[in-house]
Amino acid sequence: MSENKEEEERRRERLRQEELKRNPTGNMNDSFHRAGSGSLVDLVTGLGWKGTGILILVIIAGFIVASFFFG
């Protein structure tokens, strides 16, 4: 199953690179906006499902703490 996941990630990255090669000017606007903040897709792909779950829990906890102090 780990090999299958790696194949999917490689295929997804290959398709992304092919799209960038086929349409460089169409992606230029996205690149300008993404350069400052990064891409959510890249973040989630890098973290995996466990890291994404922890990130969601931290965001929820942050909202709860913020609403407690400022609400």
mmCIF file of C-alpha atoms in Angstrom, residues 35-68:
data_model
loop_
_atom_site.group_PDB
_atom_site.id
_atom_site.type_symbol
_atom_site.label_atom_id
_atom_site.label_comp_id
_atom_site.label_asym_id
_atom_site.label_seq_id
_atom_site.Cartn_x
_atom_site.Cartn_y
_atom_site.Cartn_z
ATOM 1 C CA ALA A 35 4.848 32.972 -3.774
ATOM 2 C CA GLY A 36 3.823 35.066 -0.790
ATOM 3 C CA SER A 37 1.633 32.603 1.026
ATOM 4 C CA GLY A 38 2.380 29.143 -0.329
ATOM 5 C CA SER A 39 -0.111 26.606 -1.522
ATOM 6 C CA LEU A 40 -2.482 24.692 0.718
ATOM 7 C CA VAL A 41 -2.139 21.670 -1.561
ATOM 8 C CA ASP A 42 1.633 21.645 -1.098
ATOM 9 C CA LEU A 43 1.244 21.994 2.666
ATOM 10 C CA VAL A 44 -1.236 19.147 3.014
ATOM 11 C CA THR A 45 0.716 16.906 0.640
ATOM 12 C CA GLY A 46 3.883 17.466 2.633
ATOM 13 C CA LEU A 47 2.263 16.834 6.006
ATOM 14 C CA GLY A 48 0.320 13.677 5.204
ATOM 15 C CA TRP A 49 -2.958 12.729 6.855
ATOM 16 C CA LYS A 50 -1.616 12.713 10.427
ATOM 17 C CA GLY A 51 0.007 16.104 10.111
ATOM 18 C CA THR A 52 -3.103 17.524 8.459
ATOM 19 C CA GLY A 53 -5.254 16.222 11.326
ATOM 20 C CA ILE A 54 -2.946 17.792 13.891
ATOM 21 C CA LEU A 55 -2.979 21.077 11.975
ATOM 22 C CA ILE A 56 -6.786 21.096 11.967
ATOM 23 C CA LEU A 57 -6.867 20.383 15.713
ATOM 24 C CA VAL A 58 -4.414 23.218 16.391
ATOM 25 C CA ILE A 59 -6.519 25.632 14.341
ATOM 26 C CA ILE A 60 -9.692 24.615 16.205
ATOM 27 C CA ALA A 61 -7.917 24.956 19.568
ATOM 28 C CA GLY A 62 -6.664 28.391 18.500
ATOM 29 C CA PHE A 63 -10.183 29.536 17.693
ATOM 30 C CA ILE A 64 -11.445 28.278 21.057
ATOM 31 C CA VAL A 65 -8.661 30.062 22.961
ATOM 32 C CA ALA A 66 -9.152 33.255 20.935
ATOM 33 C CA SER A 67 -12.915 33.239 21.545
ATOM 34 C CA PHE A 68 -12.284 32.697 25.281
#
